Short mmCIF file of C-alpha atoms and ligand atoms in Angstrom, two decimals:
data_model
loop_
_atom_site.label_atom_id
_atom_site.label_comp_id
_atom_site.label_asym_id
_atom_site.label_seq_id
_atom_site.Cartn_x
_atom_site.Cartn_y
_atom_site.Cartn_z
CA TYR B 24 30.91 -22.26 -2.96
CA ARG B 25 33.52 -21.64 -5.58
CA PRO B 26 33.15 -18.46 -7.67
CA GLY B 27 33.44 -20.48 -10.90
CA GLN B 28 30.36 -22.46 -9.94
CA ALA B 29 28.38 -19.34 -9.15
CA LEU B 30 29.26 -17.90 -12.55
CA MET B 31 28.31 -21.14 -14.25
CA LEU B 32 24.99 -21.07 -12.44
CA TRP B 33 24.45 -17.46 -13.43
CA LYS B 34 25.14 -18.19 -17.06
CA ARG B 35 22.83 -21.17 -17.06
CA LEU B 36 19.97 -19.31 -15.45
CA TYR B 37 20.17 -15.91 -17.01
CA GLY B 38 22.43 -16.20 -20.05
CA ASN B 39 20.42 -19.08 -21.47
CA ASN B 40 17.08 -17.81 -20.32
CA ILE B 41 16.48 -20.86 -18.11
CA TRP B 42 13.70 -20.61 -15.59
CA ALA B 43 14.79 -22.86 -12.75
CA HIS B 44 12.11 -23.91 -10.32
CA SER B 45 14.32 -26.14 -8.20
CA SER B 46 17.88 -27.39 -7.97
CA GLU B 47 16.72 -30.44 -9.99
CA ASP B 48 16.55 -28.19 -13.05
CA LEU B 49 20.28 -27.50 -12.84
CA GLU B 50 21.76 -30.40 -14.73
CA GLY B 51 25.50 -30.38 -15.11
CA LEU B 52 26.25 -28.80 -11.75
CA ASN B 53 28.19 -30.83 -9.26
CA LYS B 54 26.22 -32.64 -6.56
CA ASP B 55 27.59 -30.71 -3.57
CA PHE B 56 26.83 -27.42 -5.21
CA LYS B 57 23.28 -28.54 -6.03
CA ASN B 58 22.80 -29.59 -2.42
CA MET B 59 24.10 -26.26 -1.17
CA LEU B 60 21.71 -24.46 -3.50
CA SER B 61 18.72 -26.48 -2.31
CA GLU B 62 19.54 -25.42 1.24
CA HIS B 63 20.33 -21.75 0.71
CA ALA B 64 18.97 -20.43 -2.56
CA GLU B 65 15.51 -19.06 -3.32
CA PHE B 66 14.49 -20.48 -6.68
CA LYS B 67 11.15 -18.89 -7.17
CA ALA B 68 10.74 -15.63 -5.31
CA VAL B 69 7.78 -14.47 -7.41
CA SER B 70 5.20 -16.25 -9.60
CA LEU B 71 3.36 -14.74 -12.51
CA LYS B 72 -0.31 -14.03 -11.71
CA ASP B 73 -1.42 -11.86 -14.62
CA ILE B 74 -0.28 -9.42 -17.28
CA VAL B 75 -2.43 -6.56 -18.56
CA THR B 76 -1.48 -4.38 -21.52
CA ALA B 77 -2.55 -0.74 -21.80
CA SER B 78 -3.39 0.88 -25.14
CA ASP B 79 0.05 2.55 -25.29
CA GLY B 80 1.87 -0.80 -24.90
CA THR B 81 2.66 -0.37 -21.19
CA LYS B 82 2.38 -3.72 -19.41
CA LYS B 83 1.40 -4.24 -15.79
CA ILE B 84 2.64 -7.57 -14.44
CA LEU B 85 1.08 -8.96 -11.26
CA PHE B 86 3.21 -11.31 -9.22
CA THR B 87 2.16 -13.55 -6.36
CA LEU B 88 4.72 -13.87 -3.59
CA GLU B 89 5.31 -17.06 -1.61
CA ASP B 90 3.03 -15.83 1.20
CA GLY B 91 0.18 -15.10 -1.22
CA LEU B 92 0.59 -11.30 -1.28
CA VAL B 93 0.57 -9.61 -4.68
CA VAL B 94 2.92 -6.95 -6.07
CA GLU B 95 2.90 -5.10 -9.35
CA THR B 96 5.66 -4.35 -11.83
CA VAL B 97 5.26 -2.14 -14.88
CA VAL B 98 7.14 -2.34 -18.18
CA ILE B 99 7.06 0.87 -20.19
CA PRO B 100 8.29 0.74 -23.80
CA CYS B 101 9.09 4.07 -25.50
CA PRO B 102 9.22 4.80 -29.22
CA SER B 103 12.84 5.98 -28.68
CA GLY B 104 13.84 2.35 -28.04
CA ARG B 105 14.19 2.83 -24.32
CA THR B 106 12.22 0.30 -22.24
CA THR B 107 11.90 0.87 -18.52
CA VAL B 108 10.90 -1.63 -15.88
CA CYS B 109 9.34 -0.06 -12.79
CA VAL B 110 9.77 -2.35 -9.76
CA SER B 111 7.98 -2.41 -6.41
CA SER B 112 9.95 -2.43 -3.16
CA GLN B 113 7.19 -3.02 -0.59
CA VAL B 114 3.70 -4.50 -0.41
CA GLY B 115 1.66 -1.33 0.08
CA CYS B 116 3.20 1.88 1.39
CA ALA B 117 2.95 3.57 4.77
CA MET B 118 3.59 7.12 3.53
CA ASN B 119 -0.03 8.08 2.80
CA CYS B 120 0.72 10.60 0.06
CA GLN B 121 -2.68 12.04 -0.74
CA PHE B 122 -2.41 11.87 -4.53
CA CYS B 123 -1.12 8.27 -4.71
CA TYR B 124 -3.36 5.23 -5.02
CA THR B 125 -0.81 3.00 -3.28
CA GLY B 126 -0.59 5.57 -0.51
CA ARG B 127 -4.36 5.83 -0.16
CA GLN B 128 -4.41 2.12 0.54
CA ALA B 129 -1.79 2.62 3.19
CA ILE B 130 -4.05 2.99 6.17
CA ILE B 131 -5.11 -0.62 5.81
CA PHE B 132 -1.45 -1.58 6.03
CA ILE B 133 -0.74 0.84 8.88
CA LYS B 134 -3.58 -0.70 10.87
CA MET B 135 -2.17 -4.15 10.32
CA GLY B 136 1.40 -2.84 10.40
CA LEU B 137 2.99 -2.35 6.97
CA ARG B 138 2.33 -5.63 5.17
CA ARG B 139 5.97 -6.15 4.45
CA ASN B 140 9.16 -5.17 2.73
CA LEU B 141 10.10 -7.14 -0.36
CA THR B 142 13.28 -9.19 -0.11
CA ALA B 143 16.18 -8.34 -2.42
CA ALA B 144 15.36 -11.53 -4.38
CA GLU B 145 11.72 -10.47 -4.84
CA ILE B 146 12.84 -7.07 -6.14
CA VAL B 147 15.51 -8.40 -8.51
CA GLU B 148 13.18 -11.15 -9.78
CA GLN B 149 10.71 -8.53 -11.00
CA ALA B 150 13.36 -7.15 -13.36
CA VAL B 151 14.65 -10.59 -14.35
CA PHE B 152 11.15 -11.85 -15.02
CA ALA B 153 10.25 -8.76 -17.06
CA ARG B 154 13.43 -9.12 -19.08
CA ARG B 155 12.91 -12.80 -19.74
CA LEU B 156 9.23 -12.59 -20.49
CA LEU B 157 9.01 -9.39 -22.45
CA THR B 158 12.28 -8.85 -24.28
CA SER B 159 10.95 -10.47 -27.44
CA GLU B 160 7.84 -8.30 -27.35
CA VAL B 161 9.05 -4.90 -26.20
CA GLY B 162 12.78 -4.93 -26.93
CA SER B 163 15.43 -5.27 -24.27
CA ILE B 164 14.94 -3.59 -20.91
CA THR B 165 17.26 -0.58 -20.78
CA ASN B 166 16.34 1.11 -17.47
CA VAL B 167 15.14 0.15 -14.01
CA VAL B 168 13.25 2.56 -11.77
CA PHE B 169 12.22 1.86 -8.17
CA MET B 170 8.95 3.71 -8.67
CA GLY B 171 6.38 0.96 -8.18
CA MET B 172 4.57 0.18 -4.94
CA GLY B 173 6.27 1.28 -1.75
CA GLU B 174 8.88 3.64 -0.37
CA PRO B 175 12.23 2.07 -1.35
CA LEU B 176 14.26 3.83 1.31
CA GLN B 177 12.02 2.46 4.06
CA ASN B 178 13.37 -0.92 2.89
CA ILE B 179 16.89 0.36 2.38
CA GLU B 180 18.82 -2.79 3.26
CA ASN B 181 17.10 -4.92 0.62
CA VAL B 182 16.93 -2.09 -1.91
CA LEU B 183 20.69 -1.44 -1.68
CA GLN B 184 21.33 -5.14 -2.17
CA ALA B 185 18.89 -5.41 -5.09
CA ALA B 186 20.36 -2.33 -6.79
CA ASP B 187 23.87 -3.78 -6.37
CA ILE B 188 22.81 -7.03 -8.03
CA MET B 189 21.21 -5.11 -10.87
CA VAL B 190 24.44 -3.28 -11.69
CA ASP B 191 26.90 -6.07 -10.87
CA GLU B 192 28.94 -7.49 -13.73
CA GLN B 193 27.82 -10.94 -12.71
CA GLY B 194 24.30 -9.72 -11.99
CA LEU B 195 21.95 -7.96 -14.39
CA GLN B 196 24.74 -5.73 -15.73
CA PHE B 197 22.78 -2.49 -15.92
CA SER B 198 24.81 0.69 -15.90
CA PRO B 199 24.35 2.44 -12.50
CA ARG B 200 23.08 5.52 -14.33
CA LYS B 201 20.21 3.39 -15.69
CA VAL B 202 19.02 2.25 -12.26
CA THR B 203 17.10 4.93 -10.36
CA VAL B 204 15.78 4.69 -6.81
CA SER B 205 12.95 7.11 -6.05
CA THR B 206 12.09 8.40 -2.59
CA SER B 207 9.49 10.58 -0.96
CA GLY B 208 12.31 12.03 1.16
CA LEU B 209 13.43 9.90 4.12
CA VAL B 210 16.44 12.02 4.94
CA PRO B 211 18.67 9.69 7.02
CA GLN B 212 18.19 6.80 4.58
CA LEU B 213 18.72 9.14 1.65
CA LYS B 214 22.14 10.09 3.05
CA ARG B 215 22.99 6.42 3.43
CA PHE B 216 21.86 5.67 -0.11
CA LEU B 217 24.03 8.42 -1.55
CA ARG B 218 27.03 7.17 0.39
CA GLU B 219 26.61 3.45 -0.29
CA SER B 220 25.09 3.15 -3.75
CA ASN B 221 26.39 4.30 -7.11
CA CYS B 222 22.91 4.21 -8.66
CA ALA B 223 20.87 7.29 -9.53
CA LEU B 224 18.46 8.98 -7.11
CA ALA B 225 15.04 10.53 -7.74
CA VAL B 226 13.24 12.63 -5.13
CA SER B 227 9.48 13.17 -5.28
CA LEU B 228 9.26 16.86 -4.50
CA ASN B 229 5.69 17.67 -5.57
CA ALA B 230 5.36 20.96 -3.67
CA THR B 231 7.23 24.21 -3.14
CA THR B 232 6.00 25.11 0.36
CA ASP B 233 5.99 23.13 3.58
CA GLU B 234 2.30 23.89 4.00
CA VAL B 235 1.34 22.09 0.79
CA ARG B 236 3.92 19.32 1.18
CA ASN B 237 2.84 18.67 4.80
CA TRP B 238 -0.65 18.10 3.45
CA ILE B 239 -0.01 16.07 0.28
CA MET B 240 3.12 14.21 1.50
CA PRO B 241 2.89 13.78 5.30
CA ILE B 242 6.53 12.62 5.46
CA ASN B 243 7.34 16.35 5.10
CA ARG B 244 6.16 16.89 8.69
CA LYS B 245 9.18 14.86 9.77
CA TYR B 246 11.70 15.89 7.10
CA ASN B 247 10.72 19.27 5.72
CA LEU B 248 11.76 20.90 2.47
CA GLY B 249 14.64 22.83 4.05
CA LEU B 250 16.12 19.67 5.57
CA LEU B 251 15.56 17.56 2.47
CA LEU B 252 17.05 20.03 0.01
CA GLY B 253 19.85 21.06 2.41
CA THR B 254 20.86 17.39 2.70
CA LEU B 255 20.91 17.02 -1.08
CA ARG B 256 22.96 20.18 -1.43
CA GLU B 257 25.58 18.82 1.00
CA GLU B 258 25.63 15.20 -0.07
CA LEU B 259 25.49 15.69 -3.83
CA SER B 260 28.28 18.23 -3.93
CA SER B 261 31.15 15.81 -4.24
CA LYS B 262 30.25 12.25 -3.41
CA HIS B 263 27.62 11.22 -5.91
CA LYS B 264 28.12 11.01 -9.65
CA PHE B 265 24.68 11.67 -11.06
CA LYS B 266 22.28 14.57 -10.98
CA VAL B 267 19.27 14.02 -8.76
CA LEU B 268 15.95 13.74 -10.59
CA PHE B 269 13.18 15.79 -8.98
CA GLU B 270 9.72 14.44 -9.72
CA TYR B 271 6.92 16.96 -9.58
CA VAL B 272 3.35 15.68 -10.06
CA MET B 273 1.25 18.59 -11.28
CA LEU B 274 -2.01 19.00 -9.35
CA ALA B 275 -4.44 21.59 -10.67
CA GLY B 276 -4.78 24.57 -8.36
CA VAL B 277 -2.50 22.99 -5.73
CA ASN B 278 1.13 23.21 -6.88
CA ASP B 279 0.99 24.53 -10.46
CA SER B 280 0.94 28.34 -10.11
CA ILE B 281 3.51 30.74 -11.52
CA ASP B 282 4.56 31.43 -7.92
CA ASP B 283 5.20 27.68 -7.53
CA ALA B 284 7.38 27.69 -10.65
CA GLU B 285 9.40 30.60 -9.30
CA ARG B 286 9.75 29.03 -5.85
CA LEU B 287 10.82 25.76 -7.45
CA ILE B 288 13.63 27.51 -9.34
CA HIS B 289 14.83 28.98 -6.07
CA LEU B 290 14.52 25.70 -4.13
CA VAL B 291 16.64 23.63 -6.51
CA GLN B 292 19.28 26.30 -7.03
CA ASP B 293 22.80 24.88 -6.56
CA ILE B 294 21.58 21.28 -6.61
CA PRO B 295 22.82 19.31 -9.65
CA CYS B 296 19.41 18.18 -10.91
CA LYS B 297 16.87 17.50 -13.61
CA ILE B 298 13.16 18.09 -13.08
CA ASN B 299 10.38 15.85 -14.42
CA LEU B 300 6.95 17.45 -14.50
CA ILE B 301 4.54 14.53 -14.26
CA THR B 302 0.93 14.43 -15.38
CA PHE B 303 -1.28 13.46 -12.43
CA ASN B 304 -2.88 10.05 -12.99
CA PRO B 305 -6.36 10.11 -11.52
CA HIS B 306 -7.79 7.12 -9.67
CA SER B 307 -11.04 6.35 -7.96
CA GLY B 308 -11.60 8.39 -4.84
CA SER B 309 -8.87 10.92 -5.70
CA GLN B 310 -9.70 14.53 -4.91
CA PHE B 311 -7.11 16.05 -7.28
CA LYS B 312 -7.30 16.97 -10.94
CA PRO B 313 -4.49 17.00 -13.48
CA THR B 314 -3.07 20.37 -14.54
CA ARG B 315 -4.09 21.30 -18.10
CA ASP B 316 -1.44 20.69 -20.81
CA GLU B 317 -1.09 24.41 -21.66
CA LYS B 318 -0.45 25.21 -18.01
CA MET B 319 2.15 22.45 -17.73
CA ILE B 320 3.92 23.84 -20.79
CA GLU B 321 3.84 27.36 -19.33
CA PHE B 322 5.27 26.02 -16.03
CA ARG B 323 7.95 24.11 -17.94
CA ASN B 324 8.89 27.20 -19.95
CA ILE B 325 9.38 29.30 -16.81
CA LEU B 326 11.77 26.70 -15.39
CA ALA B 327 13.61 26.24 -18.68
CA LYS B 328 14.02 29.99 -19.10
CA ALA B 329 15.69 30.12 -15.68
CA GLY B 330 18.21 27.48 -16.84
CA CYS B 331 16.67 24.35 -15.27
CA THR B 332 16.83 21.03 -17.12
CA VAL B 333 13.15 20.17 -17.23
CA LEU B 334 11.06 17.53 -18.98
CA LEU B 335 7.32 16.97 -19.27
CA ARG B 336 6.46 13.36 -18.56
CA PRO B 337 3.11 12.33 -19.99
CA SER B 338 1.08 9.60 -18.38
CA ARG B 339 1.79 6.01 -19.49
CA GLY B 340 -0.44 2.98 -19.02
CA ASP B 341 -3.17 4.91 -17.24
CA ASP B 342 -6.10 3.11 -18.94
CA GLN B 343 -5.02 -0.11 -17.16
CA MET B 344 -4.14 1.51 -13.81
CA ALA B 345 -0.49 0.83 -14.69
CA ALA B 346 0.72 4.41 -14.37
CA CYS B 347 2.70 6.08 -11.57
CA GLY B 348 0.71 6.17 -8.34
CA GLN B 349 -1.99 3.87 -9.69
CA LEU B 350 -0.61 0.57 -8.45
CA GLY B 351 -2.47 -1.46 -5.87
CA LYS B 352 -5.41 -3.75 -5.60
CA PRO B 353 -8.70 -2.17 -6.71
CA GLY B 354 -11.41 -2.06 -4.11
CA GLU B 355 -9.16 -1.60 -1.11
CA LEU B 356 -9.26 2.19 -0.87
CA GLY B 357 -9.50 3.25 2.70
CA ALA B 358 -6.94 5.84 3.79
CA PRO B 359 -8.57 8.95 5.20
CA LEU B 360 -8.03 12.15 3.31
CA LEU B 361 -6.08 14.69 5.32
CA ARG B 362 -7.59 18.12 5.98
CA VAL B 363 -7.42 20.29 2.87
CA PRO B 364 -5.90 23.72 3.70
CA ALA B 365 -8.63 26.38 3.31
CA GLN B 366 -7.06 28.13 0.32
CA PHE B 367 -7.14 24.92 -1.78
CA GLN B 368 -10.71 23.89 -1.03
CA ALA B 369 -12.09 25.77 -4.05
CA ALA B 370 -9.52 24.20 -6.41
CA LEU B 371 -10.56 20.76 -5.22
CA GLU B 372 -14.24 21.69 -5.05
CA VAL B 373 -14.29 20.36 -1.51
CA SER B 374 -17.52 21.05 0.35
CA VAL B 375 -16.66 22.54 3.72
C1 SAM E 25 4.58 5.65 -6.74
S1 SAM E 25 6.02 6.50 -6.25
C2 SAM E 25 7.11 5.18 -5.70
C3 SAM E 25 8.46 5.64 -5.28
C4 SAM E 25 8.54 6.42 -3.97
N1 SAM E 25 7.65 5.93 -3.00
C5 SAM E 25 8.33 7.90 -4.20
O1 SAM E 25 7.32 8.43 -3.73
O2 SAM E 25 9.19 8.50 -4.84
C6 SAM E 25 6.75 6.97 -7.80
C7 SAM E 25 6.34 8.33 -8.30
O3 SAM E 25 4.97 8.34 -8.59
C8 SAM E 25 4.47 9.63 -8.28
N2 SAM E 25 3.02 9.51 -8.15
C9 SAM E 25 2.33 9.03 -7.10
N3 SAM E 25 1.00 9.08 -7.34
C10 SAM E 25 0.85 9.62 -8.57
C11 SAM E 25 -0.27 9.90 -9.38
N4 SAM E 25 -1.52 9.64 -8.99
N5 SAM E 25 -0.05 10.44 -10.60
C12 SAM E 25 1.21 10.67 -11.04
N6 SAM E 25 2.31 10.39 -10.33
C13 SAM E 25 2.14 9.87 -9.10
C14 SAM E 25 5.19 9.99 -7.02
O4 SAM E 25 5.19 11.38 -6.77
C15 SAM E 25 6.57 9.46 -7.31
O5 SAM E 25 7.33 10.50 -7.90
S1 SF4 E 26 4.08 8.44 -3.71
FE1 SF4 E 26 5.60 6.95 -3.07
S2 SF4 E 26 5.84 7.31 -0.88
FE2 SF4 E 26 3.98 8.34 -1.47
S3 SF4 E 26 2.38 6.85 -1.01
FE3 SF4 E 26 2.93 6.59 -3.18
S4 SF4 E 26 4.45 5.00 -3.17
FE4 SF4 E 26 4.29 5.73 -1.07
#
């Protein structure tokens, strides 16, 4: 097709807020181009199933995919004027992180094989749909984070393509610094991401020792802290523009001690980074408890005093299961809990 036609199509669909369900909706385009589109283009990658709004204004949007599976997207407005859309990259997640609702559902998907990766179109459509549907209500979408259901880097091909479309001048036109892909730490894919994408990277760290990380994020048994952080140290030094964002979900009695704060300072030394301390969002069947606010502030202060850029990120949308780690279909919990190391059994009140 000719580039002029593609641009015209883009302007019609996105510039004018047109929701095209088939090539018949595209009046004014030449016949050959319409025919080509009918053959090659996906017109409706996702369909709206439901929207629920939490008391803080966070919206969880449920989409049905063509094969009947459901994914969730979250739109988070902030009083500062920033509105973030959190997109899913997979149906379910195979990583089985112990504190994550999506991960707890994972065993069902592992048994059946991971349900599936989302296509680039299904990922981009979540952001387009959110923008089209919610801009009038929540202000324009300013940021995209790949922090919904799934491990984005396990679906790297489609995620790279989706992120490219989001930042392309003829795509969604987000600045690359406003599009963040978050990973639990798949090291080879992380290297590829840093080399091939100009978008920002977030790494879910969540522990300061291999023992704890092996337990709460089993991916650490394959790519441990030393390997993960060593890779970031090497790859971020010259090639990538933005600081990496470390996410650290605070779990009472598990990863929130003063020793953890001191180890964290040491671990991230020499890595250009920011740290987000995240309030744990509880969900049914979860064995963890959130760290108390005073303790989070104390932890934050230790990091800040050592010169780290650190932010406390309160929970958003949690009364509608729209918060981080709460996405997934209720009633499908099934992943087995991994063995709790002996020294944490009291903190979790686990009966031995
Ligand atoms: C749901 S994950 C999706 C992106 C990717 N799979 C990852 O782990 O980075 C996004 C973030 O949510 C965090 N998270 C998971 N479960 C959580 C929970 N119950 N409460 C708070 N944050 C949680 C993860 O640590 C991660 O930083
Ligand atoms: S935290 Fe991320 S990687 Fe871990 S189970 Fe949840 S979605 Fe998957």
